[in-house]
C-alpha cells in the first residue's frame, strides 16, 4: 500500500479509453482505497498513454497523502481531488493544460501548489478551501483566474503573472488572512477585468492591511454580471461608491455580491 512505483500503482487504478486512443484515470479500485497513501499516476497503461484524470476520480479520498502526476497528464477533471483532506503534497503540474472547477477544493492539508503547464484558465473554486495552502506558483501563460479559485486559501506571497487578463470575484478571497500583515498585491497592466472580493482578507470583508497597487493607472468602469453565467446584467455608474483610484485595496476586499434590479449579481470592474 505504500509503493509509489508507477508500474505497481497502475494496477490499483481504474481507467476509461478516450476517443483519441489514450487512457483517463477514473478512480482507484475499492480494495486499494484505504491503503494507498502514496500514489504515482502512470504515464502509460497497456501500451497507451495516460493523459487525463477524470471528474470525481479521487473525490473525498481520505487516505491519499502524496501524489505524483506525470507530464503526460494534460487534463484534470472537475472535483477530481475534492475533499482529499490528507493530501499533503504533489509534484509540479508540468503537463496540465486544463483543469475542472473544484478540482482540488477542500484539500485542507495541501501546503503548496506549483503549476507550470501551459494552462490559461484556473477555474472556479479550483483550490478553494485549501486551508493550509501558503505557497503558490502560477504559470506565466495563465490568462484568467476564476471565481473563488483560491477562496479561503491563505497564500502568503501572491505573485500575479504578467499576462493575466481576468481576475474574477473572490478569486483570492481571504488569501492573505492571518500572516498577511503588510501584504502588498501588484496588479500587472495586462489585467482588464477584476472582481470585487478578489482580495478579501477576512470573512467580514474588511480590507485588513493588504494594499493593492496597479502597474498602470487605468480608469475602471463597473458592471453587474450574472453570478452563474458571468454574463453582463447592467452597467453601474456610482462613482463615489467604489474608489478604485484612491483606495483599491478596500474596494477589492469588499463584498462581491450585490442585488441589482432584483437579481443577485457579482460586481466587476473593467476597462
PDB file of C-alpha atoms in Angstrom:
ATOM      1  CA  UNK A   1       0.000   0.000   0.000  1.00  0.00           C
ATOM      2  CA  UNK A   2       2.989   2.340   0.359  1.00  0.00           C
ATOM      3  CA  UNK A   3       4.614   1.884  -3.037  1.00  0.00           C
ATOM      4  CA  UNK A   4       4.803   4.801  -5.420  1.00  0.00           C
ATOM      5  CA  UNK A   5       6.221   2.731  -8.286  1.00  0.00           C
ATOM      6  CA  UNK A   6       4.028   3.679 -11.261  1.00  0.00           C
ATOM      7  CA  UNK A   7       4.113   0.132 -12.646  1.00  0.00           C
ATOM      8  CA  UNK A   8       2.708  -1.131  -9.349  1.00  0.00           C
ATOM      9  CA  UNK A   9       0.287   1.741  -8.843  1.00  0.00           C
ATOM     10  CA  UNK A  10      -1.072   1.381 -12.386  1.00  0.00           C
ATOM     11  CA  UNK A  11      -2.933  -1.764 -11.433  1.00  0.00           C
ATOM     12  CA  UNK A  12      -4.605  -0.096  -8.462  1.00  0.00           C
ATOM     13  CA  UNK A  13      -6.467   2.339 -10.684  1.00  0.00           C
ATOM     14  CA  UNK A  14      -9.483   2.184 -12.965  1.00  0.00           C
ATOM     15  CA  UNK A  15      -9.433   3.605 -16.487  1.00  0.00           C
ATOM     16  CA  UNK A  16     -11.582   4.651 -19.403  1.00  0.00           C
ATOM     17  CA  UNK A  17     -10.394   4.606 -23.004  1.00  0.00           C
ATOM     18  CA  UNK A  18     -10.853   8.019 -24.611  1.00  0.00           C
ATOM     19  CA  UNK A  19     -11.751   8.753 -28.224  1.00  0.00           C
ATOM     20  CA  UNK A  20      -8.181   9.754 -29.023  1.00  0.00           C
ATOM     21  CA  UNK A  21      -6.889   6.325 -28.004  1.00  0.00           C
ATOM     22  CA  UNK A  22      -5.403   7.420 -24.683  1.00  0.00           C
ATOM     23  CA  UNK A  23      -6.497   6.468 -21.179  1.00  0.00           C
ATOM     24  CA  UNK A  24      -8.205   8.505 -18.487  1.00  0.00           C
ATOM     25  CA  UNK A  25      -7.835   7.546 -14.835  1.00  0.00           C
ATOM     26  CA  UNK A  26     -11.355   7.261 -13.426  1.00  0.00           C
ATOM     27  CA  UNK A  27     -10.570   6.245  -9.854  1.00  0.00           C
ATOM     28  CA  UNK A  28      -8.919   3.795  -7.533  1.00  0.00           C
ATOM     29  CA  UNK A  29     -10.084   0.215  -7.076  1.00  0.00           C
ATOM     30  CA  UNK A  30     -12.139  -0.396  -3.966  1.00  0.00           C
ATOM     31  CA  UNK A  31      -9.630  -2.797  -2.403  1.00  0.00           C
ATOM     32  CA  UNK A  32      -6.845  -0.179  -2.516  1.00  0.00           C
ATOM     33  CA  UNK A  33      -8.747   2.902  -1.368  1.00  0.00           C
ATOM     34  CA  UNK A  34      -7.951   2.644   2.308  1.00  0.00           C
ATOM     35  CA  UNK A  35      -4.307   1.555   1.928  1.00  0.00           C
ATOM     36  CA  UNK A  36      -2.850   3.718  -0.842  1.00  0.00           C
ATOM     37  CA  UNK A  37      -1.409   6.869   0.678  1.00  0.00           C
ATOM     38  CA  UNK A  38       1.461   7.444  -1.780  1.00  0.00           C
ATOM     39  CA  UNK A  39       0.308   7.347  -5.397  1.00  0.00           C
ATOM     40  CA  UNK A  40       2.120   7.807  -8.687  1.00  0.00           C
ATOM     41  CA  UNK A  41      -0.179   8.118 -11.680  1.00  0.00           C
ATOM     42  CA  UNK A  42       1.384   6.131 -14.552  1.00  0.00           C
ATOM     43  CA  UNK A  43       2.172   7.839 -17.851  1.00  0.00           C
ATOM     44  CA  UNK A  44       1.304   4.659 -19.753  1.00  0.00           C
ATOM     45  CA  UNK A  45      -1.123   1.793 -19.244  1.00  0.00           C
ATOM     46  CA  UNK A  46      -1.455  -1.234 -21.515  1.00  0.00           C
ATOM     47  CA  UNK A  47       0.901   0.434 -24.011  1.00  0.00           C
ATOM     48  CA  UNK A  48      -1.281   3.531 -24.287  1.00  0.00           C
ATOM     49  CA  UNK A  49      -0.568   6.999 -22.926  1.00  0.00           C
ATOM     50  CA  UNK A  50      -2.452   8.172 -19.837  1.00  0.00           C
ATOM     51  CA  UNK A  51      -3.498  11.780 -20.495  1.00  0.00           C
ATOM     52  CA  UNK A  52      -6.352  12.578 -18.137  1.00  0.00           C
ATOM     53  CA  UNK A  53      -7.611  12.264 -14.562  1.00  0.00           C
ATOM     54  CA  UNK A  54     -11.381  12.143 -14.790  1.00  0.00           C
ATOM     55  CA  UNK A  55     -14.077  14.080 -12.972  1.00  0.00           C
ATOM     56  CA  UNK A  56     -14.563  12.924  -9.352  1.00  0.00           C
ATOM     57  CA  UNK A  57     -11.798  10.311  -9.798  1.00  0.00           C
ATOM     58  CA  UNK A  58     -10.453  10.667  -6.225  1.00  0.00           C
ATOM     59  CA  UNK A  59     -13.281  12.755  -4.768  1.00  0.00           C
ATOM     60  CA  UNK A  60     -13.279  12.633  -0.944  1.00  0.00           C
ATOM     61  CA  UNK A  61     -10.458  10.086  -0.730  1.00  0.00           C
ATOM     62  CA  UNK A  62      -9.432  10.117   2.939  1.00  0.00           C
ATOM     63  CA  UNK A  63      -6.146   8.181   2.590  1.00  0.00           C
ATOM     64  CA  UNK A  64      -4.189   9.761  -0.251  1.00  0.00           C
ATOM     65  CA  UNK A  65      -1.312  11.854   1.134  1.00  0.00           C
ATOM     66  CA  UNK A  66       1.358  12.092  -1.595  1.00  0.00           C
ATOM     67  CA  UNK A  67       0.599  12.421  -5.280  1.00  0.00           C
ATOM     68  CA  UNK A  68       2.840  12.320  -8.340  1.00  0.00           C
ATOM     69  CA  UNK A  69       1.274  13.362 -11.636  1.00  0.00           C
ATOM     70  CA  UNK A  70       3.276  12.586 -14.797  1.00  0.00           C
ATOM     71  CA  UNK A  71       3.865  15.123 -17.548  1.00  0.00           C
ATOM     72  CA  UNK A  72       1.628  13.055 -19.832  1.00  0.00           C
ATOM     73  CA  UNK A  73      -1.434  14.232 -17.870  1.00  0.00           C
ATOM     74  CA  UNK A  74      -2.900  17.249 -19.666  1.00  0.00           C
ATOM     75  CA  UNK A  75      -6.400  17.297 -18.141  1.00  0.00           C
ATOM     76  CA  UNK A  76      -7.654  17.077 -14.554  1.00  0.00           C
ATOM     77  CA  UNK A  77     -11.436  16.909 -14.361  1.00  0.00           C
ATOM     78  CA  UNK A  78     -13.812  18.740 -12.062  1.00  0.00           C
ATOM     79  CA  UNK A  79     -13.908  17.554  -8.444  1.00  0.00           C
ATOM     80  CA  UNK A  80     -11.082  15.100  -9.266  1.00  0.00           C
ATOM     81  CA  UNK A  81      -9.388  15.520  -5.861  1.00  0.00           C
ATOM     82  CA  UNK A  82     -12.063  17.458  -3.997  1.00  0.00           C
ATOM     83  CA  UNK A  83     -12.010  16.869  -0.262  1.00  0.00           C
ATOM     84  CA  UNK A  84      -8.780  14.823  -0.246  1.00  0.00           C
ATOM     85  CA  UNK A  85      -8.105  16.326   3.131  1.00  0.00           C
ATOM     86  CA  UNK A  86      -4.978  14.241   3.860  1.00  0.00           C
ATOM     87  CA  UNK A  87      -3.215  15.194   0.634  1.00  0.00           C
ATOM     88  CA  UNK A  88      -0.047  16.897   1.880  1.00  0.00           C
ATOM     89  CA  UNK A  89       1.958  17.358  -1.290  1.00  0.00           C
ATOM     90  CA  UNK A  90       2.046  16.805  -5.019  1.00  0.00           C
ATOM     91  CA  UNK A  91       4.639  17.434  -7.670  1.00  0.00           C
ATOM     92  CA  UNK A  92       4.717  20.315 -10.129  1.00  0.00           C
ATOM     93  CA  UNK A  93       1.783  20.035 -12.535  1.00  0.00           C
ATOM     94  CA  UNK A  94       4.001  20.453 -15.588  1.00  0.00           C
ATOM     95  CA  UNK A  95       1.889  18.954 -18.366  1.00  0.00           C
ATOM     96  CA  UNK A  96      -1.575  20.146 -17.337  1.00  0.00           C
ATOM     97  CA  UNK A  97      -3.337  22.434 -19.820  1.00  0.00           C
ATOM     98  CA  UNK A  98      -6.898  22.123 -18.470  1.00  0.00           C
ATOM     99  CA  UNK A  99      -8.476  21.711 -15.025  1.00  0.00           C
ATOM    100  CA  UNK A 100     -12.104  21.475 -13.999  1.00  0.00           C
ATOM    101  CA  UNK A 101     -13.803  23.530 -11.328  1.00  0.00           C
ATOM    102  CA  UNK A 102     -13.281  22.457  -7.709  1.00  0.00           C
ATOM    103  CA  UNK A 103     -10.570  20.020  -8.861  1.00  0.00           C
ATOM    104  CA  UNK A 104      -8.607  20.391  -5.606  1.00  0.00           C
ATOM    105  CA  UNK A 105     -11.129  22.215  -3.426  1.00  0.00           C
ATOM    106  CA  UNK A 106     -11.091  21.258   0.224  1.00  0.00           C
ATOM    107  CA  UNK A 107      -7.595  19.716   0.111  1.00  0.00           C
ATOM    108  CA  UNK A 108      -7.061  21.176   3.541  1.00  0.00           C
ATOM    109  CA  UNK A 109      -3.596  19.673   4.195  1.00  0.00           C
ATOM    110  CA  UNK A 110      -2.014  20.731   0.902  1.00  0.00           C
ATOM    111  CA  UNK A 111       0.790  23.181   1.680  1.00  0.00           C
ATOM    112  CA  UNK A 112       1.965  24.257  -1.756  1.00  0.00           C
ATOM    113  CA  UNK A 113       0.998  24.162  -5.416  1.00  0.00           C
ATOM    114  CA  UNK A 114       3.197  24.733  -8.450  1.00  0.00           C
ATOM    115  CA  UNK A 115       1.665  24.757 -11.905  1.00  0.00           C
ATOM    116  CA  UNK A 116       3.994  25.159 -14.867  1.00  0.00           C
ATOM    117  CA  UNK A 117       1.865  23.608 -17.583  1.00  0.00           C
ATOM    118  CA  UNK A 118       0.512  25.638 -20.482  1.00  0.00           C
ATOM    119  CA  UNK A 119      -2.787  26.362 -18.759  1.00  0.00           C
ATOM    120  CA  UNK A 120      -4.712  29.567 -19.470  1.00  0.00           C
ATOM    121  CA  UNK A 121      -7.640  29.314 -17.038  1.00  0.00           C
ATOM    122  CA  UNK A 122      -7.590  28.444 -13.334  1.00  0.00           C
ATOM    123  CA  UNK A 123     -11.288  27.557 -12.986  1.00  0.00           C
ATOM    124  CA  UNK A 124     -13.822  28.496 -10.352  1.00  0.00           C
ATOM    125  CA  UNK A 125     -13.081  27.180  -6.835  1.00  0.00           C
ATOM    126  CA  UNK A 126     -10.239  25.051  -8.196  1.00  0.00           C
ATOM    127  CA  UNK A 127      -8.181  25.389  -4.999  1.00  0.00           C
ATOM    128  CA  UNK A 128     -10.850  26.852  -2.718  1.00  0.00           C
ATOM    129  CA  UNK A 129     -10.840  25.918   0.976  1.00  0.00           C
ATOM    130  CA  UNK A 130      -7.261  24.646   0.786  1.00  0.00           C
ATOM    131  CA  UNK A 131      -6.762  25.992   4.269  1.00  0.00           C
ATOM    132  CA  UNK A 132      -3.051  25.064   4.569  1.00  0.00           C
ATOM    133  CA  UNK A 133      -2.079  26.373   1.127  1.00  0.00           C
ATOM    134  CA  UNK A 134       0.568  29.016   1.809  1.00  0.00           C
ATOM    135  CA  UNK A 135       2.749  28.686  -1.307  1.00  0.00           C
ATOM    136  CA  UNK A 136       1.553  29.104  -4.877  1.00  0.00           C
ATOM    137  CA  UNK A 137       3.367  29.310  -8.212  1.00  0.00           C
ATOM    138  CA  UNK A 138       1.193  30.153 -11.192  1.00  0.00           C
ATOM    139  CA  UNK A 139       2.323  29.586 -14.787  1.00  0.00           C
ATOM    140  CA  UNK A 140       3.365  32.527 -16.930  1.00  0.00           C
ATOM    141  CA  UNK A 141       0.711  31.769 -19.555  1.00  0.00           C
ATOM    142  CA  UNK A 142      -2.326  31.974 -17.288  1.00  0.00           C
ATOM    143  CA  UNK A 143      -4.932  34.455 -18.550  1.00  0.00           C
ATOM    144  CA  UNK A 144      -7.923  34.035 -16.231  1.00  0.00           C
ATOM    145  CA  UNK A 145      -8.359  33.202 -12.542  1.00  0.00           C
ATOM    146  CA  UNK A 146     -11.906  32.059 -11.849  1.00  0.00           C
ATOM    147  CA  UNK A 147     -14.487  32.952  -9.235  1.00  0.00           C
ATOM    148  CA  UNK A 148     -13.252  31.882  -5.799  1.00  0.00           C
ATOM    149  CA  UNK A 149     -10.370  29.941  -7.390  1.00  0.00           C
ATOM    150  CA  UNK A 150      -8.277  30.230  -4.201  1.00  0.00           C
ATOM    151  CA  UNK A 151     -11.016  31.368  -1.815  1.00  0.00           C
ATOM    152  CA  UNK A 152     -10.076  30.799   1.841  1.00  0.00           C
ATOM    153  CA  UNK A 153      -6.595  29.554   0.947  1.00  0.00           C
ATOM    154  CA  UNK A 154      -4.012  31.522   2.981  1.00  0.00           C
ATOM    155  CA  UNK A 155      -1.345  32.162   0.335  1.00  0.00           C
ATOM    156  CA  UNK A 156       1.431  34.256   1.855  1.00  0.00           C
ATOM    157  CA  UNK A 157       3.275  35.614  -1.158  1.00  0.00           C
ATOM    158  CA  UNK A 158       0.927  36.232  -4.037  1.00  0.00           C
ATOM    159  CA  UNK A 159       2.563  36.880  -7.408  1.00  0.00           C
ATOM    160  CA  UNK A 160       0.139  37.502 -10.248  1.00  0.00           C
ATOM    161  CA  UNK A 161       1.938  36.763 -13.523  1.00  0.00           C
ATOM    162  CA  UNK A 162       2.204  39.449 -16.173  1.00  0.00           C
ATOM    163  CA  UNK A 163      -0.266  38.444 -18.859  1.00  0.00           C
ATOM    164  CA  UNK A 164      -3.202  37.702 -16.551  1.00  0.00           C
ATOM    165  CA  UNK A 165      -6.242  39.443 -18.034  1.00  0.00           C
ATOM    166  CA  UNK A 166      -9.161  38.449 -15.785  1.00  0.00           C
ATOM    167  CA  UNK A 167      -9.309  38.047 -12.004  1.00  0.00           C
ATOM    168  CA  UNK A 168     -12.865  37.088 -11.056  1.00  0.00           C
ATOM    169  CA  UNK A 169     -14.757  37.886  -7.862  1.00  0.00           C
ATOM    170  CA  UNK A 170     -13.349  36.317  -4.687  1.00  0.00           C
ATOM    171  CA  UNK A 171     -10.521  34.737  -6.719  1.00  0.00           C
ATOM    172  CA  UNK A 172      -8.134  35.141  -3.803  1.00  0.00           C
ATOM    173  CA  UNK A 173     -10.736  35.861  -1.140  1.00  0.00           C
ATOM    174  CA  UNK A 174      -9.113  35.587   2.323  1.00  0.00           C
ATOM    175  CA  UNK A 175      -5.892  34.701   0.579  1.00  0.00           C
ATOM    176  CA  UNK A 176      -3.691  36.850   2.788  1.00  0.00           C
ATOM    177  CA  UNK A 177      -5.512  36.189   6.036  1.00  0.00           C
ATOM    178  CA  UNK A 178      -3.635  35.588   9.279  1.00  0.00           C
ATOM    179  CA  UNK A 179       0.006  36.019   8.347  1.00  0.00           C
ATOM    180  CA  UNK A 180      -0.848  38.696   5.827  1.00  0.00           C
ATOM    181  CA  UNK A 181       0.167  41.820   7.752  1.00  0.00           C
ATOM    182  CA  UNK A 182       1.686  44.320   5.380  1.00  0.00           C
ATOM    183  CA  UNK A 183       0.923  42.294   2.274  1.00  0.00           C
ATOM    184  CA  UNK A 184       1.097  44.161  -0.994  1.00  0.00           C
ATOM    185  CA  UNK A 185      -0.508  42.844  -4.168  1.00  0.00           C
ATOM    186  CA  UNK A 186       0.747  44.077  -7.510  1.00  0.00           C
ATOM    187  CA  UNK A 187      -1.707  44.039 -10.420  1.00  0.00           C
ATOM    188  CA  UNK A 188       0.027  43.863 -13.814  1.00  0.00           C
ATOM    189  CA  UNK A 189      -1.112  46.167 -16.598  1.00  0.00           C
ATOM    190  CA  UNK A 190      -2.463  43.195 -18.572  1.00  0.00           C
ATOM    191  CA  UNK A 191      -5.463  42.883 -16.214  1.00  0.00           C
ATOM    192  CA  UNK A 192      -8.652  44.197 -17.860  1.00  0.00           C
ATOM    193  CA  UNK A 193     -11.333  42.692 -15.566  1.00  0.00           C
ATOM    194  CA  UNK A 194     -11.161  42.403 -11.790  1.00  0.00           C
ATOM    195  CA  UNK A 195     -13.969  41.379  -9.457  1.00  0.00           C
ATOM    196  CA  UNK A 196     -14.968  42.653  -6.046  1.00  0.00           C
ATOM    197  CA  UNK A 197     -13.835  40.481  -3.180  1.00  0.00           C
ATOM    198  CA  UNK A 198     -10.840  39.365  -5.236  1.00  0.00           C
ATOM    199  CA  UNK A 199      -8.512  40.013  -2.295  1.00  0.00           C
ATOM    200  CA  UNK A 200     -10.832  39.906   0.680  1.00  0.00           C
ATOM    201  CA  UNK A 201      -8.598  39.426   3.712  1.00  0.00           C
ATOM    202  CA  UNK A 202     -11.134  38.400   6.297  1.00  0.00           C
ATOM    203  CA  UNK A 203     -14.634  36.906   6.330  1.00  0.00           C
ATOM    204  CA  UNK A 204     -16.077  40.240   7.451  1.00  0.00           C
ATOM    205  CA  UNK A 205     -14.880  41.861   4.257  1.00  0.00           C
ATOM    206  CA  UNK A 206     -12.565  44.389   5.888  1.00  0.00           C
ATOM    207  CA  UNK A 207      -9.503  45.255   3.892  1.00  0.00           C
ATOM    208  CA  UNK A 208      -7.057  44.396   6.637  1.00  0.00           C
ATOM    209  CA  UNK A 209      -3.549  45.609   5.857  1.00  0.00           C
ATOM    210  CA  UNK A 210      -3.450  44.462   2.245  1.00  0.00           C
ATOM    211  CA  UNK A 211      -2.513  47.149  -0.231  1.00  0.00           C
ATOM    212  CA  UNK A 212      -3.242  46.827  -3.925  1.00  0.00           C
ATOM    213  CA  UNK A 213      -1.022  48.553  -6.473  1.00  0.00           C
ATOM    214  CA  UNK A 214      -1.727  48.760 -10.186  1.00  0.00           C
ATOM    215  CA  UNK A 215       1.122  48.786 -12.674  1.00  0.00           C
ATOM    216  CA  UNK A 216      -0.896  51.178 -14.855  1.00  0.00           C
ATOM    217  CA  UNK A 217      -3.302  53.827 -13.605  1.00  0.00           C
ATOM    218  CA  UNK A 218      -6.372  52.854 -15.607  1.00  0.00           C
ATOM    219  CA  UNK A 219      -9.861  54.318 -15.311  1.00  0.00           C
ATOM    220  CA  UNK A 220     -12.160  51.470 -14.285  1.00  0.00           C
ATOM    221  CA  UNK A 221     -15.834  51.085 -15.134  1.00  0.00           C
ATOM    222  CA  UNK A 222     -18.219  48.997 -13.069  1.00  0.00           C
ATOM    223  CA  UNK A 223     -20.792  46.369 -14.020  1.00  0.00           C
ATOM    224  CA  UNK A 224     -23.017  43.690 -12.552  1.00  0.00           C
ATOM    225  CA  UNK A 225     -22.734  40.197 -14.013  1.00  0.00           C
ATOM    226  CA  UNK A 226     -24.871  37.084 -13.635  1.00  0.00           C
ATOM    227  CA  UNK A 227     -23.462  35.021 -10.763  1.00  0.00           C
ATOM    228  CA  UNK A 228     -23.812  31.779 -12.736  1.00  0.00           C
ATOM    229  CA  UNK A 229     -23.027  32.691 -16.342  1.00  0.00           C
ATOM    230  CA  UNK A 230     -20.936  35.839 -15.646  1.00  0.00           C
ATOM    231  CA  UNK A 231     -22.913  37.448 -18.461  1.00  0.00           C
ATOM    232  CA  UNK A 232     -23.421  41.206 -18.423  1.00  0.00           C
ATOM    233  CA  UNK A 233     -26.503  42.320 -16.467  1.00  0.00           C
ATOM    234  CA  UNK A 234     -26.081  46.043 -16.026  1.00  0.00           C
ATOM    235  CA  UNK A 235     -23.546  48.844 -16.197  1.00  0.00           C
ATOM    236  CA  UNK A 236     -23.273  50.656 -12.883  1.00  0.00           C
ATOM    237  CA  UNK A 237     -22.408  54.326 -12.629  1.00  0.00           C
ATOM    238  CA  UNK A 238     -21.868  55.079  -8.977  1.00  0.00           C
ATOM    239  CA  UNK A 239     -18.514  56.861  -8.945  1.00  0.00           C
ATOM    240  CA  UNK A 240     -18.489  57.561  -5.215  1.00  0.00           C
ATOM    241  CA  UNK A 241     -19.474  54.060  -4.115  1.00  0.00           C
ATOM    242  CA  UNK A 242     -16.158  52.414  -5.039  1.00  0.00           C
ATOM    243  CA  UNK A 243     -12.996  54.466  -5.211  1.00  0.00           C
ATOM    244  CA  UNK A 244     -10.735  52.278  -7.341  1.00  0.00           C
ATOM    245  CA  UNK A 245      -8.305  55.141  -7.891  1.00  0.00           C
ATOM    246  CA  UNK A 246      -7.517  56.088  -4.290  1.00  0.00           C
ATOM    247  CA  UNK A 247      -8.465  53.017  -2.268  1.00  0.00           C
ATOM    248  CA  UNK A 248      -8.459  49.873  -4.437  1.00  0.00           C
ATOM    249  CA  UNK A 249      -7.445  47.667  -1.504  1.00  0.00           C
ATOM    250  CA  UNK A 250     -10.689  48.378   0.337  1.00  0.00           C
ATOM    251  CA  UNK A 251     -12.792  48.182  -2.826  1.00  0.00           C
ATOM    252  CA  UNK A 252     -11.378  44.814  -3.889  1.00  0.00           C
ATOM    253  CA  UNK A 253     -11.820  43.479  -0.351  1.00  0.00           C
ATOM    254  CA  UNK A 254     -15.485  44.445  -0.340  1.00  0.00           C
ATOM    255  CA  UNK A 255     -18.474  42.143  -0.740  1.00  0.00           C
ATOM    256  CA  UNK A 256     -18.606  40.565  -4.193  1.00  0.00           C
ATOM    257  CA  UNK A 257     -22.376  40.219  -4.395  1.00  0.00           C
ATOM    258  CA  UNK A 258     -24.983  42.946  -4.735  1.00  0.00           C
ATOM    259  CA  UNK A 259     -28.651  42.956  -5.640  1.00  0.00           C
ATOM    260  CA  UNK A 260     -29.132  44.755  -8.956  1.00  0.00           C
ATOM    261  CA  UNK A 261     -32.617  45.076 -10.497  1.00  0.00           C
ATOM    262  CA  UNK A 262     -33.862  42.439  -8.068  1.00  0.00           C
ATOM    263  CA  UNK A 263     -31.167  39.951  -9.095  1.00  0.00           C
ATOM    264  CA  UNK A 264     -28.141  38.822  -7.071  1.00  0.00           C
ATOM    265  CA  UNK A 265     -25.059  39.658  -9.133  1.00  0.00           C
ATOM    266  CA  UNK A 266     -21.290  39.674  -8.913  1.00  0.00           C
ATOM    267  CA  UNK A 267     -19.712  43.112  -9.230  1.00  0.00           C
ATOM    268  CA  UNK A 268     -16.774  43.544 -11.589  1.00  0.00           C
ATOM    269  CA  UNK A 269     -14.552  46.402 -12.698  1.00  0.00           C
ATOM    270  CA  UNK A 270     -13.420  46.519 -16.287  1.00  0.00           C
ATOM    271  CA  UNK A 271     -11.568  48.752 -18.696  1.00  0.00           C
TER     272      UNK A 271
END
